Amino acid sequence: MDRKAGFNAKLAFAIIAAALGSSFQHGYNTGVLNNPQTLIQSWMSSVITNRTEGEVPSQSHITMLWSIAVSIFCIGGMIGGVMTGYVADRYGRKGGLLINNILVVVAVILEGASKSAGSFEMIILGRFFIGINSGLNAGLAPMYLAEISPVNLRGAVGTVYQLVITISILIAQVLGLNSLLGTEDLWPTLLAITVLPSIFQMFTLPICPESPKYLLVGRGKEIEAQRALTWLRGPSVSVQDEMDEMRAEYEASKLVSKVTIRELLTNNSLRIPLIISVVIMLAQQFSGINAVMFFSTQIFMEAGLTAENASYATMGMGSINVLMTIVSLVLVEKAGRKTLLLIGFSGMGVVTLLLTFAMSFSKEAVWLSYLCIVLILAFVIMFATGPGSIPWFLVSELFNQSARPAATSLAVATNWAANFLVGLGFLPLQDVMQSYVFIIFTVIIVLTVAFIYKKVPETKNKTMEEISAMFRQQSYQ
């Protein structure tokens, strides 16, 4: 088969249908509460005052409720992540993505009606449901994208998931401005807009085929798999070689039973790629990206920007994130996964070290506060180069069909758990350590770089079978 074959209008349509409806939920709901925070908090306060007949709640009570509303999204994500394997096997990749939209509808009804119902509990519950939805999407969408794309485009197609996340975070920041939907009357609409990509997916994804790999290797439906593959590759491309590869994987999978999580942990040839997947997911969250995003507005204000200009600067940072993810989409098939991970993490390590000192002494010298802005932008550029996008699809590349759902479940749940822990532990640590909190991230990043250099294989242009064989060989050594 010509390895360059494969990119066409139908494949592009399937990628957009799968990615837009799924990773939009993940990104948009990560960023949507940032701008209207004070509005929603004062509304929560008035709701409690009305219920207690005039007794105004303390600020710490409101902060606690707010923390729950923000962090329950990650708890839902962990649950969704754990469910990925079951849903992917039971309903298929495409089927799972479509069923998952039910949770979006439930969440939007709860969040959109919360203000008129006078119930902040509805926001918390809505965030929980959209969290489960996002956790499932984070497993199912990269799996579907990896399985429908030709070998030579697998990395680029996998990057699309992270690209849509960065775009949707930016959309949430823009729509949340008080000149748009971040107002006292319109914030419920801001929360409910997340239903639009879901509607888009419910209309477009049914036109696309199920993953050919799932149909053949998972279900043994060879004719349907061939039909799906022909739809994705276009009539002018011979799919015979690709079908042969999948048949070989299917025959091999008959010899081994369905892989359980216990087997992932005990079987050496599966444990090595599992450790790699989990470490890279942990590194993505513990690299400090969320802390930098969280700190950005404050750092911009300390550099002398007004509050309004600081929020525009944060949006500029979001735009750079989108732009650099597009660059990584092009680079990932040229430079390879390992190279981009090493460049990205190494750059982030240098930046966090410099940021620690620049932030510590920024009060003494004005130029240092400007350096902080430059460093933050450099950090985002380095993150988007590889560490932002590669972990999501690397899991799908490291495992064959029988182990992929269980491995994805574990890796995605780990990512959400790490995200939750950073959200929970960052502020208390920052209170104690001030700007020296970034030293923790530097140490984690240095260890990650050493791990990637030693353990992570290059998967560019390799078939799933070649990658599996590589790990089998390692486990016998």
mmCIF file with all atom_site columns, N, CA and C in Angstrom, residues 146-172:
data_model
loop_
_atom_site.group_PDB
_atom_site.id
_atom_site.type_symbol
_atom_site.label_atom_id
_atom_site.label_alt_id
_atom_site.label_comp_id
_atom_site.label_asym_id
_atom_site.label_entity_id
_atom_site.label_seq_id
_atom_site.pdbx_PDB_ins_code
_atom_site.Cartn_x
_atom_site.Cartn_y
_atom_site.Cartn_z
_atom_site.occupancy
_atom_site.B_iso_or_equiv
_atom_site.pdbx_formal_charge
_atom_site.auth_seq_id
_atom_site.auth_comp_id
_atom_site.auth_asym_id
_atom_site.auth_atom_id
_atom_site.pdbx_PDB_model_num
ATOM 1  N N  . ALA A 1 146 ? -7.161  7.560  15.913 1.00 0.00 ? 146 ALA A N  1
ATOM 2  C CA . ALA A 1 146 ? -5.974  6.735  15.630 1.00 0.00 ? 146 ALA A CA 1
ATOM 3  C C  . ALA A 1 146 ? -6.331  5.552  14.738 1.00 0.00 ? 146 ALA A C  1
ATOM 4  N N  . GLU A 1 147 ? -7.539  5.019  14.922 1.00 0.00 ? 147 GLU A N  1
ATOM 5  C CA . GLU A 1 147 ? -7.924  3.810  14.192 1.00 0.00 ? 147 GLU A CA 1
ATOM 6  C C  . GLU A 1 147 ? -8.438  4.088  12.783 1.00 0.00 ? 147 GLU A C  1
ATOM 7  N N  . ILE A 1 148 ? -8.886  5.320  12.517 1.00 0.00 ? 148 ILE A N  1
ATOM 8  C CA . ILE A 1 148 ? -9.383  5.601  11.154 1.00 0.00 ? 148 ILE A CA 1
ATOM 9  C C  . ILE A 1 148 ? -8.305  6.222  10.271 1.00 0.00 ? 148 ILE A C  1
ATOM 10 N N  . SER A 1 149 ? -7.176  6.660  10.885 1.00 0.00 ? 149 SER A N  1
ATOM 11 C CA . SER A 1 149 ? -6.185  7.373  10.068 1.00 0.00 ? 149 SER A CA 1
ATOM 12 C C  . SER A 1 149 ? -5.124  6.440  9.496  1.00 0.00 ? 149 SER A C  1
ATOM 13 N N  . PRO A 1 150 ? -4.613  6.758  8.284  1.00 0.00 ? 150 PRO A N  1
ATOM 14 C CA . PRO A 1 150 ? -3.529  5.956  7.715  1.00 0.00 ? 150 PRO A CA 1
ATOM 15 C C  . PRO A 1 150 ? -2.258  6.133  8.556  1.00 0.00 ? 150 PRO A C  1
ATOM 16 N N  . VAL A 1 151 ? -1.351  5.152  8.502  1.00 0.00 ? 151 VAL A N  1
ATOM 17 C CA . VAL A 1 151 ? -0.149  5.171  9.345  1.00 0.00 ? 151 VAL A CA 1
ATOM 18 C C  . VAL A 1 151 ? 0.618   6.486  9.235  1.00 0.00 ? 151 VAL A C  1
ATOM 19 N N  . ASN A 1 152 ? 0.772   6.997  8.000  1.00 0.00 ? 152 ASN A N  1
ATOM 20 C CA . ASN A 1 152 ? 1.602   8.196  7.814  1.00 0.00 ? 152 ASN A CA 1
ATOM 21 C C  . ASN A 1 152 ? 0.945   9.478  8.317  1.00 0.00 ? 152 ASN A C  1
ATOM 22 N N  . LEU A 1 153 ? -0.337  9.410  8.692  1.00 0.00 ? 153 LEU A N  1
ATOM 23 C CA . LEU A 1 153 ? -1.031  10.616 9.186  1.00 0.00 ? 153 LEU A CA 1
ATOM 24 C C  . LEU A 1 153 ? -1.500  10.474 10.636 1.00 0.00 ? 153 LEU A C  1
ATOM 25 N N  . ARG A 1 154 ? -1.178  9.322  11.258 1.00 0.00 ? 154 ARG A N  1
ATOM 26 C CA . ARG A 1 154 ? -1.755  9.026  12.567 1.00 0.00 ? 154 ARG A CA 1
ATOM 27 C C  . ARG A 1 154 ? -1.443  10.093 13.620 1.00 0.00 ? 154 ARG A C  1
ATOM 28 N N  . GLY A 1 155 ? -0.205  10.584 13.633 1.00 0.00 ? 155 GLY A N  1
ATOM 29 C CA . GLY A 1 155 ? 0.182   11.600 14.620 1.00 0.00 ? 155 GLY A CA 1
ATOM 30 C C  . GLY A 1 155 ? -0.530  12.919 14.376 1.00 0.00 ? 155 GLY A C  1
ATOM 31 N N  . ALA A 1 156 ? -0.561  13.329 13.099 1.00 0.00 ? 156 ALA A N  1
ATOM 32 C CA . ALA A 1 156 ? -1.207  14.602 12.756 1.00 0.00 ? 156 ALA A CA 1
ATOM 33 C C  . ALA A 1 156 ? -2.701  14.559 13.094 1.00 0.00 ? 156 ALA A C  1
ATOM 34 N N  . VAL A 1 157 ? -3.346  13.441 12.756 1.00 0.00 ? 157 VAL A N  1
ATOM 35 C CA . VAL A 1 157 ? -4.784  13.301 13.047 1.00 0.00 ? 157 VAL A CA 1
ATOM 36 C C  . VAL A 1 157 ? -5.014  13.254 14.560 1.00 0.00 ? 157 VAL A C  1
ATOM 37 N N  . GLY A 1 158 ? -4.106  12.572 15.276 1.00 0.00 ? 158 GLY A N  1
ATOM 38 C CA . GLY A 1 158 ? -4.229  12.504 16.734 1.00 0.00 ? 158 GLY A CA 1
ATOM 39 C C  . GLY A 1 158 ? -4.108  13.874 17.389 1.00 0.00 ? 158 GLY A C  1
ATOM 40 N N  . THR A 1 159 ? -3.298  14.753 16.791 1.00 0.00 ? 159 THR A N  1
ATOM 41 C CA . THR A 1 159 ? -3.084  16.105 17.330 1.00 0.00 ? 159 THR A CA 1
ATOM 42 C C  . THR A 1 159 ? -4.352  16.959 17.237 1.00 0.00 ? 159 THR A C  1
ATOM 43 N N  . VAL A 1 160 ? -5.232  16.606 16.308 1.00 0.00 ? 160 VAL A N  1
ATOM 44 C CA . VAL A 1 160 ? -6.475  17.374 16.129 1.00 0.00 ? 160 VAL A CA 1
ATOM 45 C C  . VAL A 1 160 ? -7.276  17.448 17.442 1.00 0.00 ? 160 VAL A C  1
ATOM 46 N N  . TYR A 1 161 ? -7.234  16.369 18.243 1.00 0.00 ? 161 TYR A N  1
ATOM 47 C CA . TYR A 1 161 ? -7.981  16.371 19.515 1.00 0.00 ? 161 TYR A CA 1
ATOM 48 C C  . TYR A 1 161 ? -7.522  17.527 20.405 1.00 0.00 ? 161 TYR A C  1
ATOM 49 N N  . GLN A 1 162 ? -6.199  17.672 20.570 1.00 0.00 ? 162 GLN A N  1
ATOM 50 C CA . GLN A 1 162 ? -5.662  18.749 21.405 1.00 0.00 ? 162 GLN A CA 1
ATOM 51 C C  . GLN A 1 162 ? -5.891  20.117 20.755 1.00 0.00 ? 162 GLN A C  1
ATOM 52 N N  . LEU A 1 163 ? -5.844  20.160 19.422 1.00 0.00 ? 163 LEU A N  1
ATOM 53 C CA . LEU A 1 163 ? -6.070  21.426 18.713 1.00 0.00 ? 163 LEU A CA 1
ATOM 54 C C  . LEU A 1 163 ? -7.464  21.968 19.022 1.00 0.00 ? 163 LEU A C  1
ATOM 55 N N  . VAL A 1 164 ? -8.469  21.082 18.971 1.00 0.00 ? 164 VAL A N  1
ATOM 56 C CA . VAL A 1 164 ? -9.843  21.527 19.263 1.00 0.00 ? 164 VAL A CA 1
ATOM 57 C C  . VAL A 1 164 ? -9.967  21.948 20.736 1.00 0.00 ? 164 VAL A C  1
ATOM 58 N N  . ILE A 1 165 ? -9.240  21.268 21.649 1.00 0.00 ? 165 ILE A N  1
ATOM 59 C CA . ILE A 1 165 ? -9.253  21.680 23.067 1.00 0.00 ? 165 ILE A CA 1
ATOM 60 C C  . ILE A 1 165 ? -8.753  23.123 23.184 1.00 0.00 ? 165 ILE A C  1
ATOM 61 N N  . THR A 1 166 ? -7.618  23.425 22.532 1.00 0.00 ? 166 THR A N  1
ATOM 62 C CA . THR A 1 166 ? -7.046  24.774 22.655 1.00 0.00 ? 166 THR A CA 1
ATOM 63 C C  . THR A 1 166 ? -7.974  25.824 22.042 1.00 0.00 ? 166 THR A C  1
ATOM 64 N N  . ILE A 1 167 ? -8.596  25.477 20.912 1.00 0.00 ? 167 ILE A N  1
ATOM 65 C CA . ILE A 1 167 ? -9.527  26.426 20.268 1.00 0.00 ? 167 ILE A CA 1
ATOM 66 C C  . ILE A 1 167 ? -10.736 26.670 21.172 1.00 0.00 ? 167 ILE A C  1
ATOM 67 N N  . SER A 1 168 ? -11.260 25.587 21.779 1.00 0.00 ? 168 SER A N  1
ATOM 68 C CA . SER A 1 168 ? -12.482 25.751 22.595 1.00 0.00 ? 168 SER A CA 1
ATOM 69 C C  . SER A 1 168 ? -12.204 26.480 23.917 1.00 0.00 ? 168 SER A C  1
ATOM 70 N N  . ILE A 1 169 ? -10.976 26.335 24.470 1.00 0.00 ? 169 ILE A N  1
ATOM 71 C CA . ILE A 1 169 ? -10.620 27.134 25.660 1.00 0.00 ? 169 ILE A CA 1
ATOM 72 C C  . ILE A 1 169 ? -10.622 28.614 25.280 1.00 0.00 ? 169 ILE A C  1
ATOM 73 N N  . LEU A 1 170 ? -10.069 28.915 24.106 1.00 0.00 ? 170 LEU A N  1
ATOM 74 C CA . LEU A 1 170 ? -10.015 30.299 23.624 1.00 0.00 ? 170 LEU A CA 1
ATOM 75 C C  . LEU A 1 170 ? -11.431 30.853 23.400 1.00 0.00 ? 170 LEU A C  1
ATOM 76 N N  . ILE A 1 171 ? -12.299 30.026 22.801 1.00 0.00 ? 171 ILE A N  1
ATOM 77 C CA . ILE A 1 171 ? -13.695 30.446 22.579 1.00 0.00 ? 171 ILE A CA 1
ATOM 78 C C  . ILE A 1 171 ? -14.370 30.751 23.920 1.00 0.00 ? 171 ILE A C  1
ATOM 79 N N  . ALA A 1 172 ? -14.122 29.896 24.930 1.00 0.00 ? 172 ALA A N  1
ATOM 80 C CA . ALA A 1 172 ? -14.711 30.113 26.262 1.00 0.00 ? 172 ALA A CA 1
ATOM 81 C C  . ALA A 1 172 ? -14.217 31.430 26.854 1.00 0.00 ? 172 ALA A C  1
#
